[in-house]
Short mmCIF file of C-alpha atoms and ligand atoms in Angstrom, two decimals:
data_model
loop_
_atom_site.label_atom_id
_atom_site.label_comp_id
_atom_site.label_asym_id
_atom_site.label_seq_id
_atom_site.Cartn_x
_atom_site.Cartn_y
_atom_site.Cartn_z
CA MET A 14 -80.98 -29.05 -6.38
CA HIS A 15 -77.25 -29.19 -6.95
CA LEU A 16 -75.13 -30.57 -4.13
CA SER A 17 -71.36 -30.19 -3.83
CA VAL A 18 -69.29 -32.47 -1.64
CA ILE A 19 -65.78 -31.39 -0.67
CA LEU A 20 -63.31 -34.11 0.22
CA PRO A 21 -59.89 -33.00 1.44
CA CYS A 22 -57.49 -35.90 0.94
CA TYR A 23 -54.08 -36.27 2.47
CA ARG A 24 -52.51 -39.71 2.48
CA GLU A 25 -55.88 -41.35 1.94
CA ALA A 26 -55.01 -43.78 -0.86
CA THR A 27 -56.34 -46.78 1.08
CA ASN A 28 -59.46 -45.02 2.35
CA LEU A 29 -60.64 -43.34 -0.84
CA PRO A 30 -62.08 -46.35 -2.74
CA VAL A 31 -64.23 -47.28 0.27
CA MET A 32 -65.07 -43.69 1.02
CA LEU A 33 -66.21 -42.83 -2.50
CA ALA A 34 -68.31 -45.99 -2.73
CA ALA A 35 -70.03 -45.17 0.57
CA LEU A 36 -70.53 -41.56 -0.47
CA GLN A 37 -71.93 -42.50 -3.87
CA LYS A 38 -74.47 -44.81 -2.22
CA VAL A 39 -75.78 -41.88 -0.21
CA LEU A 40 -75.70 -39.42 -3.11
CA GLU A 41 -77.82 -41.76 -5.22
CA GLN A 42 -80.67 -41.27 -2.74
CA ILE A 43 -80.59 -37.50 -3.20
CA PRO A 44 -82.65 -36.01 -6.01
CA GLY A 45 -80.93 -33.51 -8.29
CA THR A 46 -77.34 -33.30 -9.43
CA GLN A 47 -74.17 -33.67 -7.43
CA GLU A 48 -70.48 -33.00 -7.71
CA ILE A 49 -67.67 -34.41 -5.62
CA LEU A 50 -64.58 -32.21 -5.29
CA ALA A 51 -61.67 -34.33 -4.17
CA ILE A 52 -58.69 -32.18 -3.27
CA ASP A 53 -55.39 -33.99 -3.00
CA ASP A 54 -53.45 -31.87 -0.56
CA GLY A 55 -50.02 -32.78 -1.89
CA SER A 56 -50.07 -36.33 -0.54
CA PRO A 57 -46.70 -38.11 -0.64
CA ASP A 58 -48.41 -41.47 -1.29
CA ASN A 59 -50.40 -42.39 -4.40
CA THR A 60 -53.63 -40.67 -3.35
CA TYR A 61 -53.76 -38.75 -6.63
CA GLU A 62 -53.24 -41.85 -8.77
CA VAL A 63 -55.96 -43.68 -6.83
CA LEU A 64 -58.33 -40.76 -7.40
CA CYS A 65 -57.55 -40.74 -11.12
CA SER A 66 -58.13 -44.47 -11.36
CA LEU A 67 -61.51 -44.07 -9.67
CA LYS A 68 -62.55 -41.23 -11.95
CA PRO A 69 -64.19 -43.42 -14.68
CA GLN A 70 -66.50 -44.95 -12.05
CA TYR A 71 -67.65 -41.60 -10.72
CA LYS A 72 -68.69 -39.23 -13.47
CA ASN A 73 -69.34 -36.40 -11.02
CA LEU A 74 -65.87 -36.59 -9.45
CA HIS A 75 -63.54 -33.62 -9.91
CA ILE A 76 -59.95 -34.01 -8.88
CA ILE A 77 -57.76 -31.13 -7.86
CA ARG A 78 -54.16 -31.63 -6.88
CA PHE A 79 -52.19 -29.13 -4.84
CA ALA A 80 -48.57 -28.41 -5.71
CA ARG A 81 -47.60 -29.37 -2.15
CA ASN A 82 -49.20 -29.94 1.22
CA PHE A 83 -51.01 -26.75 2.16
CA GLY A 84 -53.07 -28.17 5.01
CA LYS A 85 -56.68 -29.15 5.44
CA GLU A 86 -57.86 -25.59 5.91
CA ALA A 87 -56.40 -24.64 2.52
CA ALA A 88 -57.98 -27.70 0.90
CA LEU A 89 -61.38 -26.75 2.31
CA THR A 90 -60.90 -23.16 1.13
CA CYS A 91 -60.15 -24.40 -2.37
CA GLY A 92 -63.24 -26.62 -2.27
CA LEU A 93 -65.42 -23.69 -1.23
CA HIS A 94 -63.99 -21.57 -4.05
CA ARG A 95 -64.85 -24.26 -6.60
CA ALA A 96 -68.16 -25.55 -5.28
CA LYS A 97 -71.14 -24.65 -7.44
CA GLY A 98 -73.83 -26.35 -5.35
CA ASP A 99 -76.91 -24.82 -3.75
CA ALA A 100 -75.67 -26.66 -0.70
CA VAL A 101 -72.10 -27.68 0.03
CA VAL A 102 -71.02 -30.46 2.36
CA MET A 103 -67.46 -30.86 3.66
CA LEU A 104 -66.38 -34.17 5.05
CA ASP A 105 -63.18 -36.02 5.85
CA SER A 106 -62.16 -38.70 3.42
CA ASP A 107 -60.97 -41.15 6.09
CA LEU A 108 -64.49 -42.50 6.78
CA GLN A 109 -64.63 -40.84 10.18
CA HIS A 110 -67.50 -38.72 8.95
CA PRO A 111 -70.25 -41.14 7.91
CA PRO A 112 -71.79 -39.96 4.60
CA GLU A 113 -75.30 -41.07 5.69
CA VAL A 114 -75.40 -38.00 7.94
CA ILE A 115 -75.60 -35.87 4.78
CA LEU A 116 -79.23 -36.96 4.37
CA GLU A 117 -80.12 -35.63 7.84
CA MET A 118 -78.20 -32.45 7.14
CA LEU A 119 -80.16 -31.90 3.95
CA GLU A 120 -83.42 -32.33 5.88
CA LYS A 121 -82.35 -29.57 8.26
CA TRP A 122 -81.26 -27.42 5.34
CA LYS A 123 -84.64 -27.82 3.66
CA GLN A 124 -86.28 -26.74 6.91
CA GLY A 125 -84.40 -23.46 6.65
CA ASP A 126 -81.04 -23.90 8.41
CA GLN A 127 -78.35 -22.25 6.33
CA MET A 128 -75.55 -24.00 8.13
CA VAL A 129 -75.84 -27.47 9.59
CA TYR A 130 -72.95 -28.75 11.62
CA ALA A 131 -72.48 -32.32 12.72
CA LEU A 132 -71.70 -32.78 16.39
CA ARG A 133 -69.70 -35.78 17.50
CA ARG A 134 -71.66 -37.79 19.99
CA ASN A 135 -68.60 -39.59 21.33
CA ARG A 136 -64.98 -38.63 21.59
CA ASP A 137 -63.92 -42.04 22.86
CA GLY A 138 -61.43 -42.38 20.06
CA ASP A 139 -59.42 -39.53 21.58
CA GLY A 140 -57.16 -39.96 24.58
CA TRP A 141 -58.08 -38.17 27.82
CA LEU A 142 -55.25 -35.70 27.37
CA ARG A 143 -56.60 -34.62 24.01
CA ARG A 144 -60.10 -34.32 25.46
CA VAL A 145 -58.91 -32.12 28.33
CA TYR A 146 -56.93 -30.08 25.87
CA THR A 147 -59.97 -29.65 23.57
CA LYS A 148 -62.16 -28.57 26.51
CA MET A 149 -59.53 -26.04 27.56
CA PHE A 150 -59.25 -24.66 24.06
CA TYR A 151 -62.98 -24.07 23.73
CA TRP A 152 -63.12 -22.44 27.13
CA VAL A 153 -60.22 -20.07 26.39
CA PHE A 154 -61.56 -19.35 22.92
CA ARG A 155 -65.03 -18.47 24.14
CA THR A 156 -63.66 -16.34 26.97
CA ILE A 157 -61.35 -14.15 24.95
CA THR A 158 -63.16 -13.88 21.61
CA ASP A 159 -66.67 -12.72 20.78
CA LEU A 160 -67.31 -15.95 18.90
CA ASP A 161 -69.44 -18.69 20.36
CA LEU A 162 -67.63 -21.59 18.75
CA PRO A 163 -69.96 -24.58 19.04
CA GLU A 164 -68.14 -27.20 21.09
CA GLY A 165 -67.60 -30.53 19.40
CA ALA A 166 -68.43 -29.18 15.95
CA GLY A 167 -65.66 -29.94 13.53
CA ASP A 168 -65.40 -29.25 9.84
CA PHE A 169 -68.14 -31.75 9.00
CA ARG A 170 -70.80 -29.31 7.87
CA LEU A 171 -73.37 -28.42 5.31
CA LEU A 172 -73.31 -24.83 4.10
CA ASP A 173 -75.90 -23.02 2.05
CA LYS A 174 -74.51 -21.28 -1.03
CA LYS A 175 -75.07 -17.91 0.66
CA VAL A 176 -72.80 -18.98 3.52
CA VAL A 177 -70.20 -20.22 1.05
CA ALA A 178 -70.30 -16.87 -0.77
CA ALA A 179 -69.83 -15.07 2.56
CA ILE A 180 -66.86 -17.24 3.55
CA ASN A 181 -65.30 -16.75 0.12
CA LEU A 182 -65.40 -13.00 0.73
CA LEU A 183 -63.07 -13.32 3.72
CA PRO A 184 -59.63 -12.46 2.41
CA GLU A 185 -57.37 -13.72 5.19
CA ARG A 186 -54.58 -16.15 4.45
CA ASN A 187 -54.81 -17.67 7.88
CA ARG A 188 -57.77 -19.98 7.43
CA PHE A 189 -59.10 -21.11 10.76
CA MET A 190 -62.20 -22.57 9.15
CA LYS A 191 -64.17 -23.33 12.31
CA GLY A 192 -63.76 -19.71 13.34
CA LEU A 193 -64.52 -18.26 9.91
CA MET A 194 -67.65 -20.37 9.59
CA THR A 195 -68.89 -19.21 12.98
CA TRP A 196 -67.88 -15.62 12.32
CA VAL A 197 -70.08 -15.23 9.22
CA GLY A 198 -73.15 -16.11 11.28
CA PHE A 199 -76.35 -17.32 9.53
CA LYS A 200 -79.09 -19.52 10.92
CA SER A 201 -77.51 -22.74 12.12
CA GLY A 202 -78.72 -26.12 13.19
CA PHE A 203 -76.98 -29.32 14.06
CA VAL A 204 -77.26 -33.07 13.80
CA TYR A 205 -75.44 -35.72 15.80
CA PHE A 206 -73.15 -38.39 14.44
CA ASP A 207 -70.94 -41.15 15.76
CA ALA A 208 -67.38 -40.65 14.66
CA ALA A 209 -65.89 -43.91 13.54
CA GLU A 210 -62.33 -44.91 14.30
CA ARG A 211 -59.93 -44.18 11.50
CA THR A 212 -60.06 -47.36 9.39
CA SER A 213 -56.55 -47.15 8.06
CA GLY A 214 -53.65 -44.79 7.85
CA GLN A 215 -52.58 -42.34 10.55
CA SER A 216 -54.25 -39.19 11.74
CA SER A 217 -52.04 -36.44 10.40
CA TRP A 218 -52.66 -34.19 13.40
CA SER A 219 -49.92 -34.29 15.94
CA PHE A 220 -50.15 -32.56 19.28
CA LYS A 221 -47.93 -29.84 17.88
CA ASN A 222 -50.26 -29.32 14.89
CA LEU A 223 -53.26 -29.02 17.18
CA PHE A 224 -51.44 -26.62 19.44
CA MET A 225 -50.50 -24.47 16.45
CA LEU A 226 -54.10 -24.60 15.24
CA ALA A 227 -55.28 -23.40 18.64
CA ILE A 228 -52.77 -20.52 18.69
CA ASN A 229 -53.79 -19.68 15.12
CA GLY A 230 -57.45 -19.62 15.99
CA LEU A 231 -56.99 -17.51 19.08
CA THR A 232 -54.75 -14.90 17.52
CA ALA A 233 -56.89 -14.71 14.40
CA PHE A 234 -60.04 -13.92 16.31
CA SER A 235 -58.92 -12.00 19.36
CA THR A 236 -56.65 -9.14 20.32
CA VAL A 237 -57.05 -9.86 24.02
CA PRO A 238 -53.54 -11.43 24.23
CA LEU A 239 -52.16 -8.12 22.94
CA ARG A 240 -54.13 -5.91 25.26
CA VAL A 241 -53.74 -7.89 28.44
CA TRP A 242 -50.18 -6.54 28.84
CA SER A 243 -51.46 -3.00 29.38
CA LEU A 244 -53.45 -4.35 32.31
CA PHE A 245 -50.38 -6.13 33.69
CA GLY A 246 -48.40 -2.92 33.23
CA VAL A 247 -50.91 -0.87 35.19
CA LEU A 248 -51.06 -3.44 38.01
CA ILE A 249 -47.30 -3.77 38.27
CA SER A 250 -46.60 -0.04 38.15
CA THR A 251 -49.26 0.57 40.80
CA GLY A 252 -47.55 -2.02 42.98
CA ALA A 253 -44.18 -0.44 42.22
CA LEU A 254 -45.46 3.03 43.16
CA VAL A 255 -46.74 1.83 46.51
CA TYR A 256 -43.43 0.08 47.18
CA MET A 257 -41.53 3.22 46.15
CA ILE A 258 -43.47 5.40 48.59
CA TYR A 259 -42.82 2.83 51.31
CA LEU A 260 -39.07 2.84 50.52
CA VAL A 261 -38.82 6.64 50.53
CA VAL A 262 -40.74 6.98 53.78
CA SER A 263 -38.86 4.18 55.55
CA THR A 264 -35.53 5.63 54.40
CA LEU A 265 -36.49 9.08 55.71
CA VAL A 266 -37.76 7.72 59.01
CA PHE A 267 -35.31 4.90 59.74
CA GLY A 268 -32.30 6.02 57.72
CA ILE A 269 -30.55 3.99 55.01
CA ASP A 270 -31.24 0.30 55.33
CA THR A 271 -28.95 -2.48 54.07
CA PRO A 272 -29.68 -2.77 50.34
CA GLY A 273 -31.95 -5.77 49.60
CA PHE A 274 -30.25 -7.95 47.00
CA ALA A 275 -33.00 -10.58 47.00
CA SER A 276 -35.89 -8.19 46.39
CA LEU A 277 -33.86 -6.40 43.72
CA MET A 278 -33.17 -9.65 41.84
CA CYS A 279 -36.79 -10.77 42.12
CA GLY A 280 -37.98 -7.48 40.69
CA VAL A 281 -35.49 -7.46 37.82
CA LEU A 282 -36.03 -11.09 36.83
CA PHE A 283 -39.79 -10.95 37.13
CA MET A 284 -40.02 -7.80 35.06
CA GLY A 285 -37.57 -9.21 32.50
CA GLY A 286 -39.74 -12.31 32.13
CA ILE A 287 -42.94 -10.32 31.77
CA GLN A 288 -41.37 -8.09 29.14
CA LEU A 289 -40.09 -11.03 27.10
CA ILE A 290 -43.45 -12.78 27.18
CA SER A 291 -45.29 -9.65 26.09
CA LEU A 292 -42.72 -9.03 23.35
CA GLY A 293 -43.21 -12.62 22.20
CA VAL A 294 -46.97 -12.13 21.98
CA ILE A 295 -46.51 -8.91 20.01
CA GLY A 296 -44.08 -10.80 17.75
CA GLU A 297 -46.70 -13.48 17.18
CA TYR A 298 -49.13 -10.88 15.88
CA ILE A 299 -46.50 -9.11 13.79
CA GLY A 300 -45.66 -12.47 12.20
CA ARG A 301 -49.30 -12.85 11.31
CA ILE A 302 -49.50 -9.33 9.87
CA PHE A 303 -46.37 -10.15 7.84
CA ASN A 304 -48.01 -13.29 6.46
CA GLU A 305 -51.20 -11.49 5.53
CA VAL A 306 -49.37 -8.56 3.96
CA LYS A 307 -47.31 -10.84 1.70
CA ASP A 308 -50.65 -11.68 0.15
CA ARG A 309 -49.54 -15.05 -1.16
CA PRO A 310 -52.23 -17.40 -2.46
CA ILE A 311 -53.72 -19.77 0.11
CA TYR A 312 -52.98 -22.78 -2.10
CA ILE A 313 -51.46 -23.56 -5.48
CA VAL A 314 -53.16 -25.97 -7.83
CA ALA A 315 -50.88 -28.25 -9.80
CA GLU A 316 -53.45 -30.47 -11.52
CA ASP A 317 -57.09 -29.67 -12.18
CA ASP A 318 -59.61 -31.48 -14.32
N1 UDP B 24 -56.07 -33.51 5.49
C1 UDP B 24 -55.66 -32.65 4.48
N2 UDP B 24 -54.43 -32.05 4.58
C2 UDP B 24 -53.62 -32.23 5.66
C3 UDP B 24 -54.08 -33.07 6.71
C4 UDP B 24 -55.31 -33.69 6.60
O1 UDP B 24 -56.36 -32.46 3.49
O2 UDP B 24 -52.53 -31.66 5.69
C5 UDP B 24 -57.41 -34.18 5.38
C6 UDP B 24 -57.38 -35.68 5.56
O3 UDP B 24 -57.19 -36.34 4.35
C7 UDP B 24 -58.76 -35.97 6.11
C8 UDP B 24 -59.07 -34.72 6.92
O4 UDP B 24 -58.21 -33.71 6.43
O5 UDP B 24 -59.73 -36.11 5.08
C9 UDP B 24 -58.88 -34.93 8.41
O6 UDP B 24 -57.56 -35.38 8.66
P1 UDP B 24 -57.21 -36.44 9.77
O7 UDP B 24 -58.11 -37.62 9.66
O8 UDP B 24 -55.75 -36.67 9.68
O9 UDP B 24 -57.54 -35.63 11.09
P2 UDP B 24 -58.46 -36.05 12.34
O10 UDP B 24 -59.54 -36.95 11.86
O11 UDP B 24 -57.52 -36.71 13.28
O12 UDP B 24 -58.97 -34.74 12.83
MG1 MG B 25 -59.67 -38.30 10.60
#
């Protein structure tokens, strides 16, 4: 059995020595061969140098360096392109995903699960705002897409090589990995794990990043935001028709009334707002079409051993 481990690394210089040691300890308990694909996602610190200096200690370590920061999703995509294993595990390199869990995942895999995702038992490390926000995201996502995104499942997963091949077939540039991995289907199972606090360094996800990720995910997997405007249009024009009939009749019966400035302004402003919002949503999708059509590579490799 050949096992591939994908490690996306961004500003992880201090974490990597500990991480690789912990990972190696676990890999030693697994029969067969292994490879570790460490992908330096254009880190501004000395992550790449640290990886290179660790290379002699870990014969099965492959280091890939991106030409700039392309994001975690791109790093994972690159890892999946390169991985040769019968099973592929993706985990964060900041020690928040304990490598021991890989053993449990492999058990599940041997029992026939083609995808095993690790569910976080606790989200205590996150603030309440982030938790509320996460809950909201999953709810919206499940409501407006056909995908049943497993809640609490991050990118810490084991994939069978068939699943990897399927994901590699998906051509989109916009890599919302959680969505893509759910979209391809396959028999899935899960294991639980306790996410550790980040030992050092800063989480590189700001609220803005997460918000963008959510918008990305939603627009990549649903056209409901586009279609909902037709519904609004029908509702508003029905309302307008009723109001029009009322105006005509009341004018005929009671004569010309004093023109209503307030209702006129409300109507104009409300409709203006609705039109701008719907235009914005359409623009969002056109932007995405533009990005896909440009057909640029998802990542660019600068250094590869
Ligand atoms: N990461 C990456 N590129 C980025 C941001 C993050 O490869 O642009 C990696 C990072 O090195 C880590 C994983 O993605 O291994 C998760 O990142 P982080 O710990 O910052 O996110 P969080 O744990 O807060 O979700
Ligand atoms: Mg982390």
